[in-house]
Amino acid sequence: MSIYVARSPWPVFYHRWRLYLNTWRGTVFSSFLLPVMFLLGLGVSVGSYVDDRVLGMPYANFIAPGVLASTAFQVAINEAAWPVLGGFKWVRTYHAMRASPLRPVDMAVGEILWIWLRAGTSAAGFLVVLTLFGIVRSPVALLTVPAVLLLAVASCTPVLAYSASIRTDNWFSFLFRFAVIPMTLFAGVFFPVEQLPLVPRWVAYASPLWHGVELCRAATLGTPTAIGWLGHAAYLALWAVVGYLLAAHRFTRRLTD
Amino acid sequence: MADEPLIHARGLVKRFPARGRRGTEFTAVDGIDVDVYPGESFGFLGPNGAGKSSTMRMIGCVSPPSGGTLRILGMDPLRDGPRIRARLGVCPQQDSLDPELTVAENLTVYAGYFGIPRSVAKARAAELLEFVQLSERATDQVEPLSGGMKRRLTIARALVNEPDLVLLDEPTTGLDPQARHLVWERLFRLKQRGVTLVLTTHYMDEAEQLCDRLVVMDGGRIVAEGSPRSLIAEHSTREVLELRFANDSLDALAGKLAGIGERIEVLPDRILVYTDDGDDAAGEVHRRALAPTSVLVRRSTLEDVFLKLTGRTLVD
């Protein structure tokens, strides 16, 4: 099984970058303006019903790092879903790459690098907004960026494997209905998971998003984390490693006959 | 070394495992021997399902052989896949151009996959677009291009790494006659430059036009090998008399034709009489008062070779 021997994933990254230049305007809305609207809408409206003493801070402050983490999470998953299936099935980019010295693992790693850029920039942009709102005050908040990169790789790699395994995009609605949307709603973005009943609470604990949210919240607000930042990081790293091995395997299988 | 083959296959086999519970194992390539030498233009001719594409994919190092030996450019495709692919140019059967990129970018971005620096890639792209007569479309999107233009662009893309060996899988399938001729003409130019071409086709005219040497494949095996002319000389007569009749019981008519020419083939819509002198045979048909509705004398082609060897026609 494949330990990655570096060759060059950068042409794969560059291909995605070049396509992005055609479509970046749309993503400014979905990965930047939309979360800002979420923060304002929910933070102000729902926030006015929440007593600051319940969370020990204004509600908008509480959800800000959560929205940041869940935005990066969604960006990572979206980038690992349709474009990747399309690369196998519709545009056949990976088949074209396969005729070059690039190996399937280079393609998987190139996608991860690209997803890092997308998730990282969306987090960085959001961080600037939080600073302007005065929610973020300490330079420690910069640690949000590595936390988001860890969350992004932990959540995109299993999706890369998934996209390399399915034959039609109907399977994505499955992924979103049963994984992405429930995680976004229940993994501690909008309220502390301790308020959930036992079973869904443990489902939230198992999800990578919750660990990412905990790390982002600690970095931006200085709140204590549930199991220590090292524990959360280690759990995300485990997802990333297993996810990468699966993705490398599925990419190779799909491109070899 | 000049006489070292670029492709060397012995007893090459490709089997696909059974799919699903009721599936059976499928042998696509069933022990073939092939050598392709530098500067040659080599063809795999055969109907759909003959094992041509499976062979090409093994040569392209994206499909590991199930048995036999295969060496490409003197290397082992299983161990040296990336190193071999760096020196191959592949024009796949199924289009894989990027519709969101321009014509020129399809070449430069692809050149990046080979680690070719941007400035070199740009210069080569301009040259190659000139070669495939697409210079005026360089900054256009790919999507509105015609099928023939897309195929020519794919051929240009396959040349961007200055390959030692160019693999073309069904290069003109799905193109209209005019577009096909343009592709043939470009490929012929490549051949003249000494580029080694390996192509698959189920068009006998394509094989005759482009191949110095070819193998005829059927059911995963090689049934004949040689130059187009030597194959025709060996397996067919000089001329063929094609007869069509209003009457549709061709088998009965075939009986009445007995003795004319060397061999008679009955197809669903016509009868072929193999003979060295078509006009003479046509005269004999008239003397027997068989009254065909159409009479055509033509020279033998690879289609006739295939019919003789397999009992079937190439394109159905």
Coordinates of C-alpha atoms in Angstrom, one line a residue:
Chain A
M1 CA 0.0 0.0 0.0
S2 CA 1.2 3.4 -1.0
I3 CA 3.4 5.6 1.0
Y4 CA 3.4 8.7 -1.3
V5 CA 6.7 9.0 -3.2
A6 CA 6.8 12.6 -4.2
R7 CA 6.9 13.2 -7.9
S8 CA 4.8 16.1 -9.0
P9 CA 1.2 16.8 -8.1
W10 CA 1.6 20.4 -9.1
P11 CA 0.4 20.1 -12.7
V12 CA -2.8 18.7 -11.3
F13 CA -3.1 21.6 -9.0
Y14 CA -2.4 24.0 -11.8
H15 CA -5.1 22.5 -13.9
R16 CA -7.6 23.2 -11.2
W17 CA -6.3 26.7 -10.7
R18 CA -6.6 27.4 -14.4
L19 CA -10.2 26.3 -14.4
Y20 CA -10.9 28.3 -11.3
L21 CA -9.9 31.5 -13.1
N22 CA -13.0 30.9 -15.2
T23 CA -15.4 30.5 -12.3
W24 CA -13.9 32.3 -9.2
R25 CA -16.6 35.0 -9.1
G26 CA -19.3 32.4 -8.2
T27 CA -17.2 31.0 -5.4
V28 CA -16.7 34.4 -3.8
F29 CA -20.4 34.3 -3.0
S30 CA -20.7 30.7 -1.9
S31 CA -17.6 30.5 0.2
F32 CA -17.3 34.0 1.5
L33 CA -20.4 36.3 1.3
L34 CA -22.8 33.5 2.1
P35 CA -21.2 32.6 5.4
V36 CA -20.9 36.3 6.3
M37 CA -24.7 36.5 5.7
F38 CA -25.2 33.4 7.9
L39 CA -23.2 35.0 10.6
L40 CA -25.0 38.3 10.5
G41 CA -28.5 36.7 10.0
L42 CA -28.3 34.1 12.7
G43 CA -25.9 35.9 15.0
V44 CA -28.1 39.0 15.1
S45 CA -31.6 37.4 14.8
V46 CA -31.3 34.2 16.8
G47 CA -28.7 35.9 18.9
S48 CA -31.1 38.4 20.3
Y49 CA -33.0 35.5 21.9
V50 CA -29.9 34.0 23.5
D51 CA -28.8 35.4 26.8
D52 CA -25.0 36.1 26.7
R53 CA -24.6 34.4 30.0
V54 CA -25.7 31.0 28.6
L55 CA -22.6 30.7 26.4
G56 CA -20.5 33.2 28.3
M57 CA -20.3 35.3 25.1
P58 CA -22.6 36.8 22.5
Y59 CA -24.2 34.2 20.3
A60 CA -22.6 35.7 17.2
N61 CA -19.2 35.2 18.7
F62 CA -20.1 31.6 19.5
I63 CA -21.2 30.6 16.0
A64 CA -18.5 32.6 14.1
P65 CA -15.7 30.0 14.3
G66 CA -18.3 27.3 13.7
V67 CA -19.5 28.9 10.5
L68 CA -15.8 29.4 9.5
A69 CA -15.1 25.7 10.1
S70 CA -18.2 24.5 8.4
T71 CA -17.7 26.7 5.4
A72 CA -14.2 25.3 4.9
F73 CA -15.7 21.8 5.4
Q74 CA -18.3 22.4 2.7
V75 CA -15.8 23.9 0.3
A76 CA -13.5 20.9 0.8
I77 CA -16.3 18.4 0.2
N78 CA -17.8 20.2 -2.8
E79 CA -14.4 20.4 -4.5
A80 CA -13.8 16.7 -3.9
A81 CA -17.2 15.7 -5.2
W82 CA -18.5 16.9 -8.6
P83 CA -15.3 18.1 -10.2
V84 CA -13.6 14.8 -9.3
L85 CA -16.4 12.6 -10.6
G86 CA -16.4 14.7 -13.7
G87 CA -12.7 14.1 -14.1
F88 CA -13.3 10.4 -14.3
K89 CA -16.6 10.4 -16.1
W90 CA -17.6 13.6 -18.0
V91 CA -14.5 15.6 -18.9
R92 CA -12.2 12.6 -18.4
T93 CA -9.4 14.9 -17.2
Y94 CA -7.8 12.1 -15.2
H95 CA -7.8 9.8 -18.2
A96 CA -6.0 12.4 -20.1
M97 CA -3.5 12.8 -17.3
R98 CA -3.1 9.1 -17.1
A99 CA -1.4 9.1 -20.5
S100 CA 1.4 11.3 -19.0
P101 CA 3.9 10.3 -16.4
L102 CA 1.5 11.4 -13.7
R103 CA 0.3 8.6 -11.4
P104 CA -3.1 8.3 -9.9
V105 CA -1.6 9.2 -6.5
D106 CA -0.2 12.4 -8.0
M107 CA -3.7 13.3 -9.1
A108 CA -5.2 12.6 -5.6
V109 CA -2.5 14.7 -4.0
G110 CA -2.9 17.5 -6.5
E111 CA -6.6 17.6 -5.7
I112 CA -5.8 17.8 -1.9
L113 CA -3.3 20.7 -2.5
W114 CA -6.0 22.5 -4.5
I115 CA -8.6 21.9 -1.8
W116 CA -6.2 23.2 0.8
L117 CA -5.9 26.5 -1.2
R118 CA -9.6 26.8 -1.5
A119 CA -10.4 26.0 2.1
G120 CA -7.5 28.0 3.4
T121 CA -8.3 31.2 1.5
S122 CA -12.0 31.0 2.4
A123 CA -11.0 30.7 6.1
A124 CA -8.5 33.5 5.8
G125 CA -11.1 35.8 4.2
F126 CA -13.6 35.0 6.9
L127 CA -11.0 35.6 9.6
V128 CA -10.5 39.1 8.2
V129 CA -14.2 39.8 8.5
L130 CA -14.3 38.5 12.1
T131 CA -11.4 40.8 12.9
L132 CA -13.4 43.8 11.4
F133 CA -16.4 42.8 13.6
G134 CA -14.2 42.7 16.6
I135 CA -15.0 39.1 17.3
V136 CA -11.3 38.1 16.8
R137 CA -8.8 40.1 18.8
S138 CA -5.7 38.0 19.3
P139 CA -3.1 36.9 16.8
V140 CA -3.5 33.4 18.2
A141 CA -6.6 33.3 15.8
L142 CA -4.1 32.7 13.0
L143 CA -4.0 29.2 14.2
T144 CA -7.4 28.8 12.7
V145 CA -5.7 28.4 9.3
P146 CA -3.8 25.3 10.1
A147 CA -6.8 23.9 12.0
V148 CA -8.9 24.5 8.8
L149 CA -6.3 22.8 6.6
L150 CA -6.4 19.8 8.9
L151 CA -10.2 19.7 8.9
A152 CA -10.2 20.1 5.1
V153 CA -7.8 17.2 4.4
A154 CA -9.6 15.0 6.9
S155 CA -13.0 15.6 5.3
C156 CA -11.9 15.8 1.6
T157 CA -9.9 12.6 1.3
P158 CA -12.8 10.2 2.1
V159 CA -14.9 12.1 -0.4
L160 CA -12.2 11.8 -3.0
A161 CA -12.3 8.1 -2.5
Y162 CA -16.1 8.2 -2.7
S163 CA -16.1 10.2 -5.9
A164 CA -13.6 7.8 -7.5
S165 CA -15.8 4.9 -6.7
I166 CA -19.3 6.0 -7.8
R167 CA -20.7 5.9 -11.3
T168 CA -23.4 8.6 -11.2
D169 CA -23.8 11.8 -9.3
N170 CA -27.0 10.6 -7.7
W171 CA -24.7 9.2 -5.0
F172 CA -23.8 12.7 -4.0
S173 CA -27.3 13.4 -2.7
F174 CA -26.9 10.4 -0.5
L175 CA -23.6 11.8 0.8
F176 CA -25.1 15.2 1.5
R177 CA -28.3 14.0 3.0
F178 CA -26.8 11.6 5.4
A179 CA -23.4 13.0 6.2
V180 CA -22.7 16.6 5.2
I181 CA -26.0 18.3 6.2
P182 CA -26.4 16.5 9.5
M183 CA -22.8 17.3 10.4
T184 CA -23.3 20.9 9.5
L185 CA -26.4 21.1 11.7
F186 CA -25.3 19.0 14.7
A187 CA -21.6 19.1 15.0
G188 CA -21.4 22.0 17.3
V189 CA -21.5 24.8 14.7
F190 CA -24.8 26.4 16.0
F191 CA -25.0 25.1 19.5
P192 CA -22.8 23.1 21.9
V193 CA -23.1 19.3 21.2
E194 CA -23.6 18.7 24.9
Q195 CA -27.2 19.7 24.4
L196 CA -27.8 16.7 22.2
P197 CA -29.1 13.4 23.5
L198 CA -26.5 10.7 24.0
V199 CA -26.6 8.9 20.6
P200 CA -26.5 11.9 18.3
R201 CA -24.0 13.5 20.6
W202 CA -21.6 10.6 20.0
V203 CA -22.3 10.8 16.3
A204 CA -21.2 14.4 16.5
Y205 CA -18.1 13.4 18.4
A206 CA -17.2 11.0 15.7
S207 CA -17.6 13.5 12.9
P208 CA -14.4 15.4 11.7
L209 CA -16.4 18.6 11.6
W210 CA -16.9 18.8 15.4
H211 CA -13.2 18.4 16.0
G212 CA -12.5 21.1 13.5
V213 CA -15.1 23.4 15.1
E214 CA -13.5 22.8 18.5
L215 CA -10.1 23.8 17.2
C216 CA -11.3 26.9 15.4
R217 CA -13.3 28.0 18.4
A218 CA -10.2 27.6 20.7
A219 CA -8.1 29.5 18.2
T220 CA -10.4 32.4 17.7
L221 CA -12.0 32.8 21.2
G222 CA -9.5 31.1 23.5
T223 CA -12.2 28.7 24.8
P224 CA -11.0 25.4 26.2
T225 CA -11.3 22.4 23.9
A226 CA -13.1 19.2 24.9
I227 CA -10.2 16.8 24.6
G228 CA -7.3 19.1 24.2
W229 CA -6.1 20.5 20.8
L230 CA -3.6 17.7 20.4
G231 CA -6.4 15.1 20.7
H232 CA -8.6 16.9 18.2
A233 CA -5.7 17.3 15.8
A234 CA -4.7 13.7 16.2
Y235 CA -8.3 12.5 15.5
L236 CA -8.4 14.7 12.3
A237 CA -5.0 13.4 11.3
L238 CA -6.3 9.8 11.6
W239 CA -9.2 10.7 9.2
A240 CA -6.7 12.3 6.8
V241 CA -4.4 9.3 6.7
V242 CA -7.1 6.7 6.3
G243 CA -8.9 8.9 3.8
Y244 CA -5.8 9.5 1.8
L245 CA -5.0 5.7 1.6
L246 CA -8.6 5.1 0.5
A247 CA -8.4 7.9 -2.1
A248 CA -5.0 6.7 -3.5
H249 CA -6.4 3.2 -3.8
R250 CA -9.7 4.2 -5.4
F251 CA -8.0 6.6 -7.9
T252 CA -5.5 3.8 -8.9
R253 CA -8.3 1.3 -9.3
R254 CA -10.5 3.6 -11.4
L255 CA -7.6 4.4 -13.8
T256 CA -6.2 0.9 -14.2
D257 CA -8.0 -1.9 -16.1
Chain B
M1 CA 20.1 0.7 -31.3
A2 CA 18.2 1.1 -34.5
D3 CA 16.8 -2.5 -34.7
E4 CA 15.7 -2.7 -31.1
P5 CA 11.9 -2.9 -31.2
L6 CA 9.9 -0.1 -29.5
I7 CA 7.2 -2.6 -28.7
H8 CA 8.0 -6.2 -28.1
A9 CA 5.2 -8.6 -27.1
R10 CA 5.2 -12.3 -26.8
G11 CA 2.2 -14.4 -25.9
L12 CA 0.6 -11.2 -24.6
V13 CA -2.7 -11.9 -22.8
K14 CA -5.4 -9.6 -21.3
R15 CA -8.1 -11.2 -19.2
F16 CA -10.8 -9.4 -17.4
P17 CA -12.2 -11.0 -14.2
A18 CA -15.9 -12.0 -14.1
R19 CA -18.2 -9.2 -13.1
G20 CA -21.1 -9.9 -10.8
R21 CA -22.3 -13.3 -9.8
R22 CA -23.3 -14.6 -13.2
G23 CA -20.5 -13.0 -15.1
T24 CA -17.7 -15.0 -16.8
E25 CA -14.1 -14.2 -17.1
F26 CA -13.4 -12.6 -20.5
T27 CA -10.2 -12.9 -22.5
A28 CA -9.8 -9.8 -24.6
V29 CA -6.3 -10.5 -25.9
D30 CA -5.4 -14.1 -26.3
G31 CA -1.7 -14.5 -26.7
I32 CA -0.4 -12.2 -29.4
D33 CA 3.2 -11.6 -30.6
V34 CA 4.0 -8.2 -31.9
D35 CA 7.2 -6.2 -32.7
V36 CA 7.1 -2.6 -33.8
Y37 CA 10.3 -1.0 -35.0
P38 CA 11.4 2.7 -35.0
G39 CA 10.0 4.7 -37.9
E40 CA 7.4 2.2 -38.7
S41 CA 3.7 2.8 -39.1
F42 CA 2.0 -0.2 -37.6
G43 CA -1.7 -1.1 -37.5
F44 CA -4.0 -3.3 -35.6
L45 CA -6.9 -4.0 -37.9
G46 CA -10.0 -5.8 -36.7
P47 CA -13.7 -5.5 -35.9
N48 CA -15.1 -4.1 -32.7
G49 CA -14.3 -6.4 -29.8
A50 CA -11.2 -7.9 -31.5
G51 CA -8.9 -6.9 -28.7
K52 CA -7.3 -3.9 -30.4
S53 CA -8.1 -1.3 -27.7
S54 CA -7.1 -3.7 -24.9
T55 CA -3.8 -4.2 -26.6
M56 CA -3.3 -0.4 -27.0
R57 CA -4.1 0.2 -23.3
M58 CA -1.5 -2.4 -22.3
I59 CA 1.0 -0.7 -24.6
G60 CA 0.0 2.7 -23.1
C61 CA 0.9 1.3 -19.6
V62 CA -2.6 1.9 -18.1
S63 CA -3.6 -1.8 -18.2
P64 CA -1.3 -4.4 -16.7
P65 CA -1.0 -7.5 -18.9
S66 CA -2.5 -10.7 -17.5
G67 CA 0.2 -12.9 -19.1
G68 CA 3.1 -13.1 -21.5
T69 CA 5.9 -10.6 -22.0
L70 CA 5.6 -6.9 -22.9
R71 CA 8.5 -4.5 -23.3
I72 CA 7.9 -0.9 -24.3
L73 CA 10.9 1.2 -25.3
G74 CA 13.0 -1.5 -23.8
M75 CA 11.3 -1.1 -20.4
D76 CA 8.8 -3.0 -18.3
P77 CA 5.4 -1.3 -18.2
L78 CA 4.6 -2.6 -14.7
R79 CA 7.8 -1.1 -13.2
D80 CA 8.5 1.8 -15.4
G81 CA 5.0 3.0 -16.4
P82 CA 5.6 6.7 -15.7
R83 CA 9.0 6.7 -17.5
I84 CA 7.5 5.0 -20.5
R85 CA 4.5 7.2 -20.6
A86 CA 6.8 10.3 -20.6
R87 CA 7.9 9.2 -24.1
L88 CA 4.6 8.1 -25.5
G89 CA 1.9 10.2 -27.2
V90 CA -1.6 8.9 -26.8
C91 CA -4.6 9.8 -28.9
P92 CA -7.5 8.0 -27.2
Q93 CA -10.6 6.8 -28.8
Q94 CA -12.8 8.7 -26.3
D95 CA -12.4 12.4 -26.3
S96 CA -10.7 13.9 -23.2
L97 CA -10.2 17.5 -24.2
D98 CA -11.0 20.1 -21.5
P99 CA -14.0 22.1 -22.7
E100 CA -13.4 24.8 -20.2
L101 CA -10.0 25.6 -21.6
T102 CA -9.1 27.2 -24.9
V103 CA -7.7 25.3 -27.8
A104 CA -4.1 26.4 -27.1
E105 CA -4.5 25.9 -23.3
N106 CA -5.5 22.3 -23.9
L107 CA -2.0 21.8 -25.2
T108 CA -0.1 23.9 -22.7
V109 CA -1.9 22.6 -19.6
Y110 CA -1.4 19.0 -20.9
A111 CA 2.3 19.8 -21.6
G112 CA 2.5 20.6 -17.9
Y113 CA 1.6 17.0 -17.0
F114 CA 4.9 16.0 -18.7
G115 CA 6.8 18.6 -16.7
I116 CA 7.5 20.7 -19.8
P117 CA 8.2 24.3 -18.9
R118 CA 5.6 26.9 -19.7
S119 CA 7.6 28.8 -22.3
V120 CA 8.6 25.7 -24.2
A121 CA 5.0 24.5 -24.0
K122 CA 3.7 27.7 -25.5
A123 CA 6.1 27.6 -28.4
R124 CA 5.3 23.9 -29.1
A125 CA 1.6 24.6 -28.9
A126 CA 1.9 27.3 -31.5
E127 CA 3.8 24.9 -33.8
L128 CA 1.5 22.0 -33.3
L129 CA -1.6 24.1 -33.9
E130 CA 0.0 25.2 -37.2
F131 CA 0.6 21.6 -38.0
V132 CA -3.0 20.5 -37.4
Q133 CA -4.3 23.6 -39.1
L134 CA -6.0 25.0 -36.0
S135 CA -3.9 28.2 -35.5
E136 CA -6.8 30.5 -36.1
R137 CA -8.8 28.8 -33.4
A138 CA -6.0 29.0 -30.7
T139 CA -7.9 31.3 -28.4
D140 CA -11.3 29.8 -29.0
Q141 CA -13.1 27.5 -26.6
V142 CA -13.0 23.8 -27.4
E143 CA -16.7 23.1 -27.2
P144 CA -17.9 24.5 -30.5
L145 CA -15.2 22.8 -32.5
S146 CA -16.3 20.1 -35.0
G147 CA -15.5 16.5 -34.4
G148 CA -12.7 16.5 -36.9
M149 CA -11.1 19.6 -35.3
K150 CA -11.3 18.1 -31.9
R151 CA -9.6 14.9 -33.2
R152 CA -6.9 17.0 -34.8
L153 CA -6.4 18.9 -31.5
T154 CA -6.2 15.6 -29.7
I155 CA -3.5 14.4 -32.1
A156 CA -1.6 17.7 -31.6
R157 CA -1.9 17.1 -27.8
A158 CA -0.4 13.7 -28.2
L159 CA 2.6 15.2 -29.9
V160 CA 3.3 17.9 -27.3
N161 CA 6.0 15.8 -25.5
E162 CA 7.8 15.0 -28.8
P163 CA 7.1 11.3 -28.3
D164 CA 9.1 8.4 -29.6
L165 CA 6.0 6.4 -30.2
V166 CA 2.5 7.7 -31.0
L167 CA -0.5 5.5 -30.2
L168 CA -3.7 6.3 -32.1
D169 CA -6.8 4.4 -31.0
E170 CA -9.4 4.5 -33.8
P171 CA -8.2 8.0 -35.0
T172 CA -11.0 8.6 -37.4
T173 CA -14.0 6.7 -36.0
G174 CA -17.1 8.9 -36.0
L175 CA -15.7 11.5 -38.4
D176 CA -17.3 12.5 -41.7
P177 CA -15.3 11.6 -44.9
Q178 CA -13.8 15.0 -45.4
A179 CA -12.6 15.2 -41.8
R180 CA -11.2 11.7 -42.1
H181 CA -9.1 12.7 -45.1
L182 CA -7.7 15.7 -43.3
V183 CA -6.7 13.5 -40.3
W184 CA -5.1 10.9 -42.6
E185 CA -3.2 13.6 -44.5
R186 CA -1.8 14.9 -41.2
L187 CA -0.9 11.5 -40.0
F188 CA 0.8 10.7 -43.3
R189 CA 2.9 13.8 -42.8
L190 CA 3.9 12.6 -39.4
K191 CA 4.8 9.2 -40.9
Q192 CA 7.0 11.0 -43.5
R193 CA 8.8 12.8 -40.7
G194 CA 9.8 9.4 -39.3
V195 CA 7.5 9.4 -36.3
T196 CA 6.6 5.8 -35.2
L197 CA 2.8 5.4 -35.4
V198 CA 0.8 2.6 -33.9
L199 CA -2.9 2.7 -34.7
T200 CA -6.0 0.6 -34.4
T201 CA -8.8 0.8 -36.9
H202 CA -11.7 -1.2 -38.2
Y203 CA -11.5 0.7 -41.5
M204 CA -9.6 -1.2 -44.1
D205 CA -9.0 2.0 -46.2
E206 CA -7.4 3.6 -43.2
A207 CA -5.1 0.7 -42.7
E208 CA -4.2 0.6 -46.4
Q209 CA -3.5 4.4 -46.4
L210 CA -1.4 4.6 -43.3
C211 CA 0.1 1.3 -42.3
D212 CA 3.5 0.0 -43.5
R213 CA 2.7 -3.2 -41.7
L214 CA -0.3 -4.5 -39.9
V215 CA -1.8 -7.4 -38.0
V216 CA -5.4 -8.5 -38.5
M217 CA -7.0 -9.3 -35.2
D218 CA -10.1 -11.3 -34.5
G219 CA -11.4 -12.6 -31.2
G220 CA -8.2 -11.6 -29.3
R221 CA -5.8 -13.3 -31.7
I222 CA -3.7 -12.3 -34.6
V223 CA -5.0 -14.1 -37.7
A224 CA -2.6 -12.5 -40.3
E225 CA 0.4 -10.2 -40.5
G226 CA 2.1 -8.3 -43.2
S227 CA 2.0 -5.2 -45.4
P228 CA -1.4 -4.3 -46.8
R229 CA -0.2 -5.4 -50.3
S230 CA 1.4 -8.6 -49.2
L231 CA -1.7 -9.5 -47.2
I232 CA -3.9 -8.9 -50.2
A233 CA -1.6 -10.8 -52.5
E234 CA -1.5 -13.7 -50.1
H235 CA -5.1 -14.0 -49.1
S236 CA -7.1 -12.7 -52.0
T237 CA -7.3 -12.5 -55.8
R238 CA -6.3 -9.4 -57.8
E239 CA -9.9 -8.4 -58.5
V240 CA -13.3 -8.8 -57.1
L241 CA -16.6 -8.9 -59.0
E242 CA -19.5 -7.6 -56.9
L243 CA -23.0 -8.7 -58.1
R244 CA -26.3 -7.6 -56.9
F245 CA -29.6 -9.2 -57.8
A246 CA -33.3 -8.3 -57.7
N247 CA -34.0 -11.9 -56.6
D248 CA -33.2 -12.3 -52.9
S249 CA -32.3 -16.0 -52.8
L250 CA -28.6 -15.3 -53.2
D251 CA -27.6 -18.8 -52.1
A252 CA -29.4 -20.4 -55.0
L253 CA -27.8 -17.9 -57.4
A254 CA -24.4 -18.7 -55.9
G255 CA -24.9 -22.3 -57.1
K256 CA -25.4 -21.1 -60.6
L257 CA -22.2 -19.1 -60.4
A258 CA -20.1 -22.1 -59.5
G259 CA -16.9 -22.3 -61.5
I260 CA -16.6 -18.6 -62.1
G261 CA -13.5 -17.2 -60.5
E262 CA -11.5 -18.8 -57.7
R263 CA -13.9 -18.3 -54.8
I264 CA -17.4 -17.0 -54.2
E265 CA -18.6 -15.3 -51.0
V266 CA -22.3 -14.7 -50.4
L267 CA -23.1 -11.6 -48.3
P268 CA -26.6 -10.6 -47.1
D269 CA -26.9 -8.1 -49.9
R270 CA -24.5 -9.2 -52.6
I271 CA -22.3 -11.9 -54.0
L272 CA -18.5 -11.5 -54.3
V273 CA -16.7 -13.4 -57.0
Y274 CA -12.9 -13.5 -56.4
T275 CA -11.0 -13.6 -59.6
D276 CA -7.8 -12.3 -61.3
D277 CA -9.9 -10.9 -64.2
G278 CA -13.1 -9.3 -63.2
D279 CA -14.3 -8.3 -66.7
D280 CA -13.8 -11.8 -67.9
A281 CA -15.8 -13.2 -65.0
A282 CA -18.6 -10.6 -65.6
G283 CA -18.8 -11.8 -69.2
E284 CA -19.2 -15.3 -68.0
V285 CA -22.1 -14.2 -65.7
H286 CA -23.9 -12.7 -68.7
R287 CA -23.3 -15.8 -70.8
R288 CA -25.1 -17.8 -68.1
A289 CA -28.0 -15.3 -68.4
L290 CA -28.1 -14.6 -64.6
A291 CA -29.1 -10.9 -65.1
P292 CA -27.6 -9.1 -62.1
T293 CA -29.1 -5.7 -61.3
S294 CA -25.6 -4.3 -60.7
V295 CA -22.1 -5.4 -61.7
L296 CA -19.0 -3.9 -60.2
V297 CA -15.4 -4.9 -60.8
R298 CA -12.9 -3.6 -58.2
R299 CA -9.5 -4.5 -56.9
S300 CA -9.1 -6.6 -53.7
T301 CA -8.9 -4.8 -50.4
L302 CA -8.1 -5.7 -46.8
E303 CA -11.8 -6.1 -46.3
D304 CA -11.6 -9.1 -48.6
V305 CA -8.6 -10.4 -46.6
F306 CA -10.6 -10.2 -43.4
L307 CA -13.6 -11.8 -45.0
K308 CA -11.5 -14.7 -46.2
L309 CA -9.8 -15.2 -42.9
T310 CA -12.7 -14.9 -40.5
G311 CA -15.8 -15.4 -42.7
R312 CA -17.1 -12.0 -41.5
T313 CA -17.1 -8.4 -42.6
L314 CA -15.2 -5.7 -40.7
V315 CA -17.8 -3.1 -40.3
D316 CA -21.3 -4.3 -39.4

